[in-house]
Amino acid sequence: QVQLVESGGGLVQAGGSLRLSCAASGSIRSINAMGWYRQAPGKQRELVATITNGGPTNYADSVKGRFTISRDNGKNTVYLQMNSLKPEDTAVYYCNANNRYAVVLSWGQGTQVTVSS
C-alpha cells in the first residue's frame, strides 16, 4: 500500500505564492506517476498537474505558467509550487499516486488552499 501525506496549504492573498508537499511512504516502488488535483466547493475534482517517474509533466490550462510540479525521489516527495495565485485557485488540493497501468494507488487527505482577493 501507498500512503500520501500533504502539507503546505493555507491562506494567501491574490498574487501570492504557496508550496504544497506530498510525502509518499509504503510501497513506493509501485508508483509510476504522482499528481495534484483540486476540488472547489460545489465542483468536481479536477486535475492540476502530474509528473511521471521519467520526469514528463502535464498541467491544466488554468495553471500553466503559474504552477510547477516537481519531485524529489530521494525524499519520496512531490511538490507543487503555486505562484500568482488567484481567488479561483481556492480549493482543497489532493495528491495522488498511480501505478504504471494508471491505476490509482492512493489519495492524500487533502490540504486547503484559500486565496483572498
Coordinates of C-alpha atoms in Angstrom, one line a residue, residues 2 4 7 10 15 17 19 25 43 59 67 70 77 79 81 89 98 100 106-107 113:
V2 CA 1.0 3.6 -0.6
L4 CA 0.4 10.0 1.0
S7 CA 1.2 19.7 3.7
G10 CA -3.0 27.9 3.9
G15 CA -0.8 37.3 -6.4
S17 CA 2.6 32.0 -3.6
R19 CA 4.2 25.4 -2.0
S25 CA 5.5 6.0 2.0
K43 CA -17.4 21.5 -8.2
Y59 CA -0.7 20.8 -16.4
F67 CA 2.2 26.3 -11.1
S70 CA 8.4 18.7 -9.2
T77 CA 8.1 13.8 -2.1
Y79 CA 5.9 19.4 -4.7
Q81 CA 4.9 25.4 -6.4
D89 CA -7.5 28.7 -7.2
N98 CA -0.7 5.9 -9.9
R100 CA 2.2 2.1 -14.5
S106 CA -3.7 6.2 -3.1
W107 CA -5.1 9.7 -2.4
V113 CA -5.7 26.5 -0.2

